[in-house]
């Protein structure tokens, strides 16, 4: 698969088959991910892979966080649906910014360059997964249980996102995009 093909065919997957993903494939995915560029080549990322039955605990913590936020009056948005997707997916990879020590909130700490580097690494992961025949979902709804998941995952640094990975059990069409010509200005001749 060439790169443009992977870019065109990738979709957010919200229905996964129960089939486990072999450890070797997850390792190949991570090997591709760490090839991403990073500011000053700082490689600020840290990955925590949750697989197998452990994901039930992860999802329980997320659901408890969502319930707590709802009690506080927050709108749960799509988070309950996302928790169901994470329960289905055999693997979820959390991505932390280890250059942002002791950060306890998604919008605290974290140099913008390091956060960009990690965004690039996540996109690299998604495209590599596409090439390896794996479906993915990039997830920020984990922020509904930010501190709780951070503690459960044994991290003190900044949680950036999670990516659920597995074999897709759906084949969604392309989601709408603003045409590039509507979001681009040209300066020049
Ligand atoms: C930073 C970021 C956070 C996202 N968080 C979630 C999420 O928590 N739950 C979810 O279902 N999708 C999430 N998505 C997926 C987007 O909804 C999806 O990329 C967008 O709707 C376009 O669809 P596509 O990826 O199939 O092209 C996230 C995507 C990004 C880039």
mmCIF file with all atom_site columns, C-alpha atoms and ligand atoms in Angstrom:
data_model
loop_
_atom_site.group_PDB
_atom_site.id
_atom_site.type_symbol
_atom_site.label_atom_id
_atom_site.label_alt_id
_atom_site.label_comp_id
_atom_site.label_asym_id
_atom_site.label_entity_id
_atom_site.label_seq_id
_atom_site.pdbx_PDB_ins_code
_atom_site.Cartn_x
_atom_site.Cartn_y
_atom_site.Cartn_z
_atom_site.occupancy
_atom_site.B_iso_or_equiv
_atom_site.pdbx_formal_charge
_atom_site.auth_seq_id
_atom_site.auth_comp_id
_atom_site.auth_asym_id
_atom_site.auth_atom_id
_atom_site.pdbx_PDB_model_num
ATOM   1   C CA  . UNK A 1 1   ? 0.000   0.000   0.000  1.00 0.00 ? 1   UNK A CA  1
ATOM   2   C CA  . UNK A 1 2   ? 1.436   3.370   -0.872 1.00 0.00 ? 2   UNK A CA  1
ATOM   3   C CA  . UNK A 1 3   ? 1.166   6.340   1.461  1.00 0.00 ? 3   UNK A CA  1
ATOM   4   C CA  . UNK A 1 4   ? -1.504  8.228   -0.465 1.00 0.00 ? 4   UNK A CA  1
ATOM   5   C CA  . UNK A 1 5   ? -3.586  5.065   -0.620 1.00 0.00 ? 5   UNK A CA  1
ATOM   6   C CA  . UNK A 1 6   ? -3.311  4.612   3.158  1.00 0.00 ? 6   UNK A CA  1
ATOM   7   C CA  . UNK A 1 7   ? -4.277  8.266   3.697  1.00 0.00 ? 7   UNK A CA  1
ATOM   8   C CA  . UNK A 1 8   ? -7.308  7.867   1.432  1.00 0.00 ? 8   UNK A CA  1
ATOM   9   C CA  . UNK A 1 9   ? -8.551  4.558   2.843  1.00 0.00 ? 9   UNK A CA  1
ATOM   10  C CA  . UNK A 1 10  ? -8.064  5.178   6.604  1.00 0.00 ? 10  UNK A CA  1
ATOM   11  C CA  . UNK A 1 11  ? -11.257 5.681   8.588  1.00 0.00 ? 11  UNK A CA  1
ATOM   12  C CA  . UNK A 1 12  ? -12.096 5.974   12.246 1.00 0.00 ? 12  UNK A CA  1
ATOM   13  C CA  . UNK A 1 13  ? -13.301 2.491   13.179 1.00 0.00 ? 13  UNK A CA  1
ATOM   14  C CA  . UNK A 1 14  ? -15.952 2.124   15.873 1.00 0.00 ? 14  UNK A CA  1
ATOM   15  C CA  . UNK A 1 15  ? -16.778 -1.562  15.405 1.00 0.00 ? 15  UNK A CA  1
ATOM   16  C CA  . UNK A 1 16  ? -14.059 -4.164  15.966 1.00 0.00 ? 16  UNK A CA  1
ATOM   17  C CA  . UNK A 1 17  ? -13.984 -7.936  15.587 1.00 0.00 ? 17  UNK A CA  1
ATOM   18  C CA  . UNK A 1 18  ? -13.165 -9.836  18.794 1.00 0.00 ? 18  UNK A CA  1
ATOM   19  C CA  . UNK A 1 19  ? -10.043 -11.398 17.199 1.00 0.00 ? 19  UNK A CA  1
ATOM   20  C CA  . UNK A 1 20  ? -6.875  -10.586 19.157 1.00 0.00 ? 20  UNK A CA  1
ATOM   21  C CA  . UNK A 1 21  ? -4.058  -8.688  17.460 1.00 0.00 ? 21  UNK A CA  1
ATOM   22  C CA  . UNK A 1 22  ? -0.777  -10.645 17.587 1.00 0.00 ? 22  UNK A CA  1
ATOM   23  C CA  . UNK A 1 23  ? 1.847   -9.015  19.816 1.00 0.00 ? 23  UNK A CA  1
ATOM   24  C CA  . UNK A 1 24  ? 4.271   -8.993  16.871 1.00 0.00 ? 24  UNK A CA  1
ATOM   25  C CA  . UNK A 1 25  ? 1.884   -6.790  14.861 1.00 0.00 ? 25  UNK A CA  1
ATOM   26  C CA  . UNK A 1 26  ? 1.510   -4.311  17.733 1.00 0.00 ? 26  UNK A CA  1
ATOM   27  C CA  . UNK A 1 27  ? 5.302   -4.185  17.964 1.00 0.00 ? 27  UNK A CA  1
ATOM   28  C CA  . UNK A 1 28  ? 5.552   -3.463  14.213 1.00 0.00 ? 28  UNK A CA  1
ATOM   29  C CA  . UNK A 1 29  ? 3.011   -0.694  14.678 1.00 0.00 ? 29  UNK A CA  1
ATOM   30  C CA  . UNK A 1 30  ? 5.047   0.877   17.482 1.00 0.00 ? 30  UNK A CA  1
ATOM   31  C CA  . UNK A 1 31  ? 8.247   0.474   15.446 1.00 0.00 ? 31  UNK A CA  1
ATOM   32  C CA  . UNK A 1 32  ? 6.608   2.464   12.611 1.00 0.00 ? 32  UNK A CA  1
ATOM   33  C CA  . UNK A 1 33  ? 5.221   5.048   15.052 1.00 0.00 ? 33  UNK A CA  1
ATOM   34  C CA  . UNK A 1 34  ? 8.599   5.966   16.520 1.00 0.00 ? 34  UNK A CA  1
ATOM   35  C CA  . UNK A 1 35  ? 9.866   6.822   13.024 1.00 0.00 ? 35  UNK A CA  1
ATOM   36  C CA  . UNK A 1 36  ? 7.747   10.000  13.220 1.00 0.00 ? 36  UNK A CA  1
ATOM   37  C CA  . UNK A 1 37  ? 9.593   13.313  13.216 1.00 0.00 ? 37  UNK A CA  1
ATOM   38  C CA  . UNK A 1 38  ? 9.823   15.293  16.455 1.00 0.00 ? 38  UNK A CA  1
ATOM   39  C CA  . UNK A 1 39  ? 10.993  18.731  17.483 1.00 0.00 ? 39  UNK A CA  1
ATOM   40  C CA  . UNK A 1 40  ? 14.785  18.597  18.096 1.00 0.00 ? 40  UNK A CA  1
ATOM   41  C CA  . UNK A 1 41  ? 14.331  14.852  17.718 1.00 0.00 ? 41  UNK A CA  1
ATOM   42  C CA  . UNK A 1 42  ? 13.237  14.853  21.363 1.00 0.00 ? 42  UNK A CA  1
ATOM   43  C CA  . UNK A 1 43  ? 10.873  11.909  20.800 1.00 0.00 ? 43  UNK A CA  1
ATOM   44  C CA  . UNK A 1 44  ? 8.728   12.965  23.743 1.00 0.00 ? 44  UNK A CA  1
ATOM   45  C CA  . UNK A 1 45  ? 6.309   10.058  23.456 1.00 0.00 ? 45  UNK A CA  1
ATOM   46  C CA  . UNK A 1 46  ? 5.608   7.219   25.834 1.00 0.00 ? 46  UNK A CA  1
ATOM   47  C CA  . UNK A 1 47  ? 3.219   4.395   25.030 1.00 0.00 ? 47  UNK A CA  1
ATOM   48  C CA  . UNK A 1 48  ? 1.180   2.208   27.356 1.00 0.00 ? 48  UNK A CA  1
ATOM   49  C CA  . UNK A 1 49  ? -0.454  -0.775  25.653 1.00 0.00 ? 49  UNK A CA  1
ATOM   50  C CA  . UNK A 1 50  ? -3.588  -2.193  27.279 1.00 0.00 ? 50  UNK A CA  1
ATOM   51  C CA  . UNK A 1 51  ? -4.714  -5.541  25.932 1.00 0.00 ? 51  UNK A CA  1
ATOM   52  C CA  . UNK A 1 52  ? -6.726  -8.631  26.772 1.00 0.00 ? 52  UNK A CA  1
ATOM   53  C CA  . UNK A 1 53  ? -8.919  -8.723  29.862 1.00 0.00 ? 53  UNK A CA  1
ATOM   54  C CA  . UNK A 1 54  ? -7.190  -5.668  31.366 1.00 0.00 ? 54  UNK A CA  1
ATOM   55  C CA  . UNK A 1 55  ? -9.256  -3.527  29.035 1.00 0.00 ? 55  UNK A CA  1
ATOM   56  C CA  . UNK A 1 56  ? -12.364 -4.256  31.106 1.00 0.00 ? 56  UNK A CA  1
ATOM   57  C CA  . UNK A 1 57  ? -10.771 -2.417  34.050 1.00 0.00 ? 57  UNK A CA  1
ATOM   58  C CA  . UNK A 1 58  ? -9.731  0.441   31.757 1.00 0.00 ? 58  UNK A CA  1
ATOM   59  C CA  . UNK A 1 59  ? -13.282 0.822   30.475 1.00 0.00 ? 59  UNK A CA  1
ATOM   60  C CA  . UNK A 1 60  ? -14.748 0.570   33.990 1.00 0.00 ? 60  UNK A CA  1
ATOM   61  C CA  . UNK A 1 61  ? -12.498 3.448   35.086 1.00 0.00 ? 61  UNK A CA  1
ATOM   62  C CA  . UNK A 1 62  ? -13.495 5.491   32.041 1.00 0.00 ? 62  UNK A CA  1
ATOM   63  C CA  . UNK A 1 63  ? -17.210 4.856   32.665 1.00 0.00 ? 63  UNK A CA  1
ATOM   64  C CA  . UNK A 1 64  ? -16.832 5.833   36.331 1.00 0.00 ? 64  UNK A CA  1
ATOM   65  C CA  . UNK A 1 65  ? -15.079 9.036   35.228 1.00 0.00 ? 65  UNK A CA  1
ATOM   66  C CA  . UNK A 1 66  ? -17.851 9.814   32.758 1.00 0.00 ? 66  UNK A CA  1
ATOM   67  C CA  . UNK A 1 67  ? -20.504 9.220   35.466 1.00 0.00 ? 67  UNK A CA  1
ATOM   68  C CA  . UNK A 1 68  ? -18.635 11.535  37.853 1.00 0.00 ? 68  UNK A CA  1
ATOM   69  C CA  . UNK A 1 69  ? -18.324 14.281  35.230 1.00 0.00 ? 69  UNK A CA  1
ATOM   70  C CA  . UNK A 1 70  ? -22.047 13.929  34.471 1.00 0.00 ? 70  UNK A CA  1
ATOM   71  C CA  . UNK A 1 71  ? -22.865 14.341  38.184 1.00 0.00 ? 71  UNK A CA  1
ATOM   72  C CA  . UNK A 1 72  ? -20.794 17.528  38.074 1.00 0.00 ? 72  UNK A CA  1
ATOM   73  C CA  . UNK A 1 73  ? -22.996 18.747  35.216 1.00 0.00 ? 73  UNK A CA  1
ATOM   74  C CA  . UNK A 1 74  ? -20.662 18.044  32.304 1.00 0.00 ? 74  UNK A CA  1
ATOM   75  C CA  . UNK A 1 75  ? -22.041 16.986  28.925 1.00 0.00 ? 75  UNK A CA  1
ATOM   76  C CA  . UNK A 1 76  ? -20.784 13.434  28.237 1.00 0.00 ? 76  UNK A CA  1
ATOM   77  C CA  . UNK A 1 77  ? -20.769 14.081  24.485 1.00 0.00 ? 77  UNK A CA  1
ATOM   78  C CA  . UNK A 1 78  ? -19.686 10.976  22.592 1.00 0.00 ? 78  UNK A CA  1
ATOM   79  C CA  . UNK A 1 79  ? -17.747 9.519   25.530 1.00 0.00 ? 79  UNK A CA  1
ATOM   80  C CA  . UNK A 1 80  ? -20.176 6.714   26.435 1.00 0.00 ? 80  UNK A CA  1
ATOM   81  C CA  . UNK A 1 81  ? -20.112 5.478   22.855 1.00 0.00 ? 81  UNK A CA  1
ATOM   82  C CA  . UNK A 1 82  ? -16.321 5.722   22.806 1.00 0.00 ? 82  UNK A CA  1
ATOM   83  C CA  . UNK A 1 83  ? -16.150 3.608   25.996 1.00 0.00 ? 83  UNK A CA  1
ATOM   84  C CA  . UNK A 1 84  ? -18.164 0.899   24.205 1.00 0.00 ? 84  UNK A CA  1
ATOM   85  C CA  . UNK A 1 85  ? -15.709 0.985   21.282 1.00 0.00 ? 85  UNK A CA  1
ATOM   86  C CA  . UNK A 1 86  ? -12.739 0.680   23.664 1.00 0.00 ? 86  UNK A CA  1
ATOM   87  C CA  . UNK A 1 87  ? -14.404 -2.308  25.298 1.00 0.00 ? 87  UNK A CA  1
ATOM   88  C CA  . UNK A 1 88  ? -14.647 -4.054  21.912 1.00 0.00 ? 88  UNK A CA  1
ATOM   89  C CA  . UNK A 1 89  ? -11.166 -3.253  20.616 1.00 0.00 ? 89  UNK A CA  1
ATOM   90  C CA  . UNK A 1 90  ? -8.607  -5.900  21.628 1.00 0.00 ? 90  UNK A CA  1
ATOM   91  C CA  . UNK A 1 91  ? -5.816  -3.316  22.033 1.00 0.00 ? 91  UNK A CA  1
ATOM   92  C CA  . UNK A 1 92  ? -5.754  0.299   23.190 1.00 0.00 ? 92  UNK A CA  1
ATOM   93  C CA  . UNK A 1 93  ? -2.515  2.275   23.146 1.00 0.00 ? 93  UNK A CA  1
ATOM   94  C CA  . UNK A 1 94  ? -2.285  5.353   25.374 1.00 0.00 ? 94  UNK A CA  1
ATOM   95  C CA  . UNK A 1 95  ? 0.147   8.034   24.297 1.00 0.00 ? 95  UNK A CA  1
ATOM   96  C CA  . UNK A 1 96  ? 1.810   10.252  26.893 1.00 0.00 ? 96  UNK A CA  1
ATOM   97  C CA  . UNK A 1 97  ? 4.055   13.281  26.631 1.00 0.00 ? 97  UNK A CA  1
ATOM   98  C CA  . UNK A 1 98  ? 6.894   12.301  28.906 1.00 0.00 ? 98  UNK A CA  1
ATOM   99  C CA  . UNK A 1 99  ? 8.558   15.670  28.366 1.00 0.00 ? 99  UNK A CA  1
ATOM   100 C CA  . UNK A 1 100 ? 5.693   17.236  30.367 1.00 0.00 ? 100 UNK A CA  1
ATOM   101 C CA  . UNK A 1 101 ? 6.421   16.028  33.875 1.00 0.00 ? 101 UNK A CA  1
ATOM   102 C CA  . UNK A 1 102 ? 3.771   15.910  36.541 1.00 0.00 ? 102 UNK A CA  1
ATOM   103 C CA  . UNK A 1 103 ? 1.076   17.358  34.340 1.00 0.00 ? 103 UNK A CA  1
ATOM   104 C CA  . UNK A 1 104 ? -2.364  16.610  35.702 1.00 0.00 ? 104 UNK A CA  1
ATOM   105 C CA  . UNK A 1 105 ? -4.723  18.109  33.133 1.00 0.00 ? 105 UNK A CA  1
ATOM   106 C CA  . UNK A 1 106 ? -4.987  17.842  29.375 1.00 0.00 ? 106 UNK A CA  1
ATOM   107 C CA  . UNK A 1 107 ? -4.503  21.562  28.874 1.00 0.00 ? 107 UNK A CA  1
ATOM   108 C CA  . UNK A 1 108 ? -1.706  21.996  31.407 1.00 0.00 ? 108 UNK A CA  1
ATOM   109 C CA  . UNK A 1 109 ? 2.004   21.756  30.792 1.00 0.00 ? 109 UNK A CA  1
ATOM   110 C CA  . UNK A 1 110 ? 3.376   20.280  27.644 1.00 0.00 ? 110 UNK A CA  1
ATOM   111 C CA  . UNK A 1 111 ? 5.356   22.353  25.276 1.00 0.00 ? 111 UNK A CA  1
ATOM   112 C CA  . UNK A 1 112 ? 3.428   22.942  22.068 1.00 0.00 ? 112 UNK A CA  1
ATOM   113 C CA  . UNK A 1 113 ? 6.309   21.537  20.008 1.00 0.00 ? 113 UNK A CA  1
ATOM   114 C CA  . UNK A 1 114 ? 6.269   18.253  21.940 1.00 0.00 ? 114 UNK A CA  1
ATOM   115 C CA  . UNK A 1 115 ? 2.508   18.036  21.595 1.00 0.00 ? 115 UNK A CA  1
ATOM   116 C CA  . UNK A 1 116 ? 2.833   18.524  17.819 1.00 0.00 ? 116 UNK A CA  1
ATOM   117 C CA  . UNK A 1 117 ? 5.471   15.804  17.710 1.00 0.00 ? 117 UNK A CA  1
ATOM   118 C CA  . UNK A 1 118 ? 3.115   13.422  19.463 1.00 0.00 ? 118 UNK A CA  1
ATOM   119 C CA  . UNK A 1 119 ? 0.241   14.331  17.139 1.00 0.00 ? 119 UNK A CA  1
ATOM   120 C CA  . UNK A 1 120 ? 2.507   13.417  14.228 1.00 0.00 ? 120 UNK A CA  1
ATOM   121 C CA  . UNK A 1 121 ? 3.413   10.132  15.887 1.00 0.00 ? 121 UNK A CA  1
ATOM   122 C CA  . UNK A 1 122 ? -0.255  9.270   16.388 1.00 0.00 ? 122 UNK A CA  1
ATOM   123 C CA  . UNK A 1 123 ? -1.041  9.956   12.746 1.00 0.00 ? 123 UNK A CA  1
ATOM   124 C CA  . UNK A 1 124 ? 1.971   7.840   11.750 1.00 0.00 ? 124 UNK A CA  1
ATOM   125 C CA  . UNK A 1 125 ? 0.529   5.058   13.912 1.00 0.00 ? 125 UNK A CA  1
ATOM   126 C CA  . UNK A 1 126 ? -2.862  5.319   12.207 1.00 0.00 ? 126 UNK A CA  1
ATOM   127 C CA  . UNK A 1 127 ? -1.391  5.156   8.709  1.00 0.00 ? 127 UNK A CA  1
ATOM   128 C CA  . UNK A 1 128 ? 0.934   2.276   9.602  1.00 0.00 ? 128 UNK A CA  1
ATOM   129 C CA  . UNK A 1 129 ? -2.040  0.387   11.057 1.00 0.00 ? 129 UNK A CA  1
ATOM   130 C CA  . UNK A 1 130 ? -3.919  0.915   7.805  1.00 0.00 ? 130 UNK A CA  1
ATOM   131 C CA  . UNK A 1 131 ? -1.020  -0.654  5.927  1.00 0.00 ? 131 UNK A CA  1
ATOM   132 C CA  . UNK A 1 132 ? -0.910  -3.576  8.401  1.00 0.00 ? 132 UNK A CA  1
ATOM   133 C CA  . UNK A 1 133 ? -4.634  -4.258  7.881  1.00 0.00 ? 133 UNK A CA  1
ATOM   134 C CA  . UNK A 1 134 ? -5.653  -2.912  11.291 1.00 0.00 ? 134 UNK A CA  1
ATOM   135 C CA  . UNK A 1 135 ? -8.426  -0.480  12.105 1.00 0.00 ? 135 UNK A CA  1
ATOM   136 C CA  . UNK A 1 136 ? -7.936  2.359   14.591 1.00 0.00 ? 136 UNK A CA  1
ATOM   137 C CA  . UNK A 1 137 ? -9.793  5.010   16.542 1.00 0.00 ? 137 UNK A CA  1
ATOM   138 C CA  . UNK A 1 138 ? -7.958  8.103   17.816 1.00 0.00 ? 138 UNK A CA  1
ATOM   139 C CA  . UNK A 1 139 ? -9.547  8.920   21.176 1.00 0.00 ? 139 UNK A CA  1
ATOM   140 C CA  . UNK A 1 140 ? -9.567  12.008  23.384 1.00 0.00 ? 140 UNK A CA  1
ATOM   141 C CA  . UNK A 1 141 ? -12.722 11.028  25.280 1.00 0.00 ? 141 UNK A CA  1
ATOM   142 C CA  . UNK A 1 142 ? -10.312 9.359   27.735 1.00 0.00 ? 142 UNK A CA  1
ATOM   143 C CA  . UNK A 1 143 ? -10.021 12.875  29.180 1.00 0.00 ? 143 UNK A CA  1
ATOM   144 C CA  . UNK A 1 144 ? -13.360 12.240  30.942 1.00 0.00 ? 144 UNK A CA  1
ATOM   145 C CA  . UNK A 1 145 ? -11.330 10.079  33.339 1.00 0.00 ? 145 UNK A CA  1
ATOM   146 C CA  . UNK A 1 146 ? -8.028  11.938  32.908 1.00 0.00 ? 146 UNK A CA  1
ATOM   147 C CA  . UNK A 1 147 ? -6.578  11.673  36.406 1.00 0.00 ? 147 UNK A CA  1
ATOM   148 C CA  . UNK A 1 148 ? -8.105  8.269   37.081 1.00 0.00 ? 148 UNK A CA  1
ATOM   149 C CA  . UNK A 1 149 ? -6.661  6.669   33.921 1.00 0.00 ? 149 UNK A CA  1
ATOM   150 C CA  . UNK A 1 150 ? -3.323  8.443   34.351 1.00 0.00 ? 150 UNK A CA  1
ATOM   151 C CA  . UNK A 1 151 ? -3.022  6.900   37.835 1.00 0.00 ? 151 UNK A CA  1
ATOM   152 C CA  . UNK A 1 152 ? -4.209  3.433   36.720 1.00 0.00 ? 152 UNK A CA  1
ATOM   153 C CA  . UNK A 1 153 ? -1.688  3.458   33.860 1.00 0.00 ? 153 UNK A CA  1
ATOM   154 C CA  . UNK A 1 154 ? 1.069   4.354   36.335 1.00 0.00 ? 154 UNK A CA  1
ATOM   155 C CA  . UNK A 1 155 ? 2.012   7.642   34.649 1.00 0.00 ? 155 UNK A CA  1
ATOM   156 C CA  . UNK A 1 156 ? 2.548   11.139  35.992 1.00 0.00 ? 156 UNK A CA  1
ATOM   157 C CA  . UNK A 1 157 ? 3.179   12.852  32.675 1.00 0.00 ? 157 UNK A CA  1
ATOM   158 C CA  . UNK A 1 158 ? 0.713   14.378  30.253 1.00 0.00 ? 158 UNK A CA  1
ATOM   159 C CA  . UNK A 1 159 ? -1.811  12.037  28.686 1.00 0.00 ? 159 UNK A CA  1
ATOM   160 C CA  . UNK A 1 160 ? -2.313  13.107  25.085 1.00 0.00 ? 160 UNK A CA  1
ATOM   161 C CA  . UNK A 1 161 ? -4.715  10.508  23.654 1.00 0.00 ? 161 UNK A CA  1
ATOM   162 C CA  . UNK A 1 162 ? -5.494  6.833   23.252 1.00 0.00 ? 162 UNK A CA  1
ATOM   163 C CA  . UNK A 1 163 ? -5.733  4.792   20.061 1.00 0.00 ? 163 UNK A CA  1
ATOM   164 C CA  . UNK A 1 164 ? -7.894  1.687   19.950 1.00 0.00 ? 164 UNK A CA  1
ATOM   165 C CA  . UNK A 1 165 ? -6.608  -0.942  17.532 1.00 0.00 ? 165 UNK A CA  1
ATOM   166 C CA  . UNK A 1 166 ? -8.106  -4.123  16.130 1.00 0.00 ? 166 UNK A CA  1
ATOM   167 C CA  . UNK A 1 167 ? -9.587  -5.752  13.071 1.00 0.00 ? 167 UNK A CA  1
ATOM   168 C CA  . UNK A 1 168 ? -12.342 -3.568  11.649 1.00 0.00 ? 168 UNK A CA  1
ATOM   169 C CA  . UNK A 1 169 ? -15.845 -4.981  11.639 1.00 0.00 ? 169 UNK A CA  1
ATOM   170 C CA  . UNK A 1 170 ? -17.235 -2.150  9.538  1.00 0.00 ? 170 UNK A CA  1
ATOM   171 C CA  . UNK A 1 171 ? -16.247 -0.393  6.352  1.00 0.00 ? 171 UNK A CA  1
ATOM   172 C CA  . UNK A 1 172 ? -17.406 3.193   6.690  1.00 0.00 ? 172 UNK A CA  1
ATOM   173 C CA  . UNK A 1 173 ? -17.287 5.567   3.754  1.00 0.00 ? 173 UNK A CA  1
ATOM   174 C CA  . UNK A 1 174 ? -15.339 8.807   3.807  1.00 0.00 ? 174 UNK A CA  1
ATOM   175 C CA  . UNK A 1 175 ? -16.483 11.420  6.290  1.00 0.00 ? 175 UNK A CA  1
ATOM   176 C CA  . UNK A 1 176 ? -16.990 14.939  4.959  1.00 0.00 ? 176 UNK A CA  1
ATOM   177 C CA  . UNK A 1 177 ? -14.057 17.282  4.636  1.00 0.00 ? 177 UNK A CA  1
ATOM   178 C CA  . UNK A 1 178 ? -13.855 20.965  3.854  1.00 0.00 ? 178 UNK A CA  1
ATOM   179 C CA  . UNK A 1 179 ? -12.249 21.160  0.414  1.00 0.00 ? 179 UNK A CA  1
ATOM   180 C CA  . UNK A 1 180 ? -8.638  22.296  0.717  1.00 0.00 ? 180 UNK A CA  1
ATOM   181 C CA  . UNK A 1 181 ? -9.398  25.192  -1.624 1.00 0.00 ? 181 UNK A CA  1
ATOM   182 C CA  . UNK A 1 182 ? -11.783 26.603  1.004  1.00 0.00 ? 182 UNK A CA  1
ATOM   183 C CA  . UNK A 1 183 ? -9.213  26.486  3.778  1.00 0.00 ? 183 UNK A CA  1
ATOM   184 C CA  . UNK A 1 184 ? -6.163  27.746  1.897  1.00 0.00 ? 184 UNK A CA  1
ATOM   185 C CA  . UNK A 1 185 ? -4.957  31.210  0.980  1.00 0.00 ? 185 UNK A CA  1
ATOM   186 C CA  . UNK A 1 186 ? -2.144  31.694  -1.502 1.00 0.00 ? 186 UNK A CA  1
ATOM   187 C CA  . UNK A 1 187 ? 0.436   34.412  -1.310 1.00 0.00 ? 187 UNK A CA  1
ATOM   188 C CA  . UNK A 1 188 ? 2.552   34.806  -4.423 1.00 0.00 ? 188 UNK A CA  1
ATOM   189 C CA  . UNK A 1 189 ? 2.315   35.363  -8.131 1.00 0.00 ? 189 UNK A CA  1
HETATM 190 C C1  . LIG B 2 .   ? -7.583  14.533  18.393 1.00 0.00 ? 1   LIG B C1  1
HETATM 191 C C2  . LIG B 2 .   ? -8.719  13.591  18.018 1.00 0.00 ? 1   LIG B C2  1
HETATM 192 C C3  . LIG B 2 .   ? -9.555  13.111  19.023 1.00 0.00 ? 1   LIG B C3  1
HETATM 193 C C4  . LIG B 2 .   ? -10.592 12.239  18.701 1.00 0.00 ? 1   LIG B C4  1
HETATM 194 N N1  . LIG B 2 .   ? -11.347 11.706  19.733 1.00 0.00 ? 1   LIG B N1  1
HETATM 195 C C5  . LIG B 2 .   ? -12.335 10.830  19.431 1.00 0.00 ? 1   LIG B C5  1
HETATM 196 C C6  . LIG B 2 .   ? -13.075 10.204  20.472 1.00 0.00 ? 1   LIG B C6  1
HETATM 197 O O1  . LIG B 2 .   ? -12.811 10.415  21.667 1.00 0.00 ? 1   LIG B O1  1
HETATM 198 N N2  . LIG B 2 .   ? -14.076 9.358   20.124 1.00 0.00 ? 1   LIG B N2  1
HETATM 199 C C7  . LIG B 2 .   ? -14.374 9.084   18.815 1.00 0.00 ? 1   LIG B C7  1
HETATM 200 O O2  . LIG B 2 .   ? -15.295 8.289   18.557 1.00 0.00 ? 1   LIG B O2  1
HETATM 201 N N3  . LIG B 2 .   ? -13.665 9.627   17.802 1.00 0.00 ? 1   LIG B N3  1
HETATM 202 C C8  . LIG B 2 .   ? -12.647 10.490  18.081 1.00 0.00 ? 1   LIG B C8  1
HETATM 203 N N4  . LIG B 2 .   ? -11.886 11.015  17.057 1.00 0.00 ? 1   LIG B N4  1
HETATM 204 C C9  . LIG B 2 .   ? -12.166 10.621  15.655 1.00 0.00 ? 1   LIG B C9  1
HETATM 205 C C10 . LIG B 2 .   ? -12.852 11.741  14.867 1.00 0.00 ? 1   LIG B C10 1
HETATM 206 O O3  . LIG B 2 .   ? -14.198 11.823  15.267 1.00 0.00 ? 1   LIG B O3  1
HETATM 207 C C11 . LIG B 2 .   ? -12.718 11.418  13.359 1.00 0.00 ? 1   LIG B C11 1
HETATM 208 O O4  . LIG B 2 .   ? -11.356 11.448  12.992 1.00 0.00 ? 1   LIG B O4  1
HETATM 209 C C12 . LIG B 2 .   ? -13.467 12.417  12.469 1.00 0.00 ? 1   LIG B C12 1
HETATM 210 O O5  . LIG B 2 .   ? -14.848 12.383  12.733 1.00 0.00 ? 1   LIG B O5  1
HETATM 211 C C13 . LIG B 2 .   ? -13.254 12.126  10.973 1.00 0.00 ? 1   LIG B C13 1
HETATM 212 O O6  . LIG B 2 .   ? -13.576 10.792  10.646 1.00 0.00 ? 1   LIG B O6  1
HETATM 213 P P1  . LIG B 2 .   ? -12.484 9.821   9.970  1.00 0.00 ? 1   LIG B P1  1
HETATM 214 O O7  . LIG B 2 .   ? -11.345 9.667   10.958 1.00 0.00 ? 1   LIG B O7  1
HETATM 215 O O8  . LIG B 2 .   ? -13.175 8.530   9.697  1.00 0.00 ? 1   LIG B O8  1
HETATM 216 O O9  . LIG B 2 .   ? -12.020 10.483  8.714  1.00 0.00 ? 1   LIG B O9  1
HETATM 217 C C14 . LIG B 2 .   ? -10.826 11.875  17.347 1.00 0.00 ? 1   LIG B C14 1
HETATM 218 C C15 . LIG B 2 .   ? -9.967  12.351  16.353 1.00 0.00 ? 1   LIG B C15 1
HETATM 219 C C16 . LIG B 2 .   ? -8.918  13.176  16.685 1.00 0.00 ? 1   LIG B C16 1
HETATM 220 C C17 . LIG B 2 .   ? -7.952  13.628  15.605 1.00 0.00 ? 1   LIG B C17 1
#
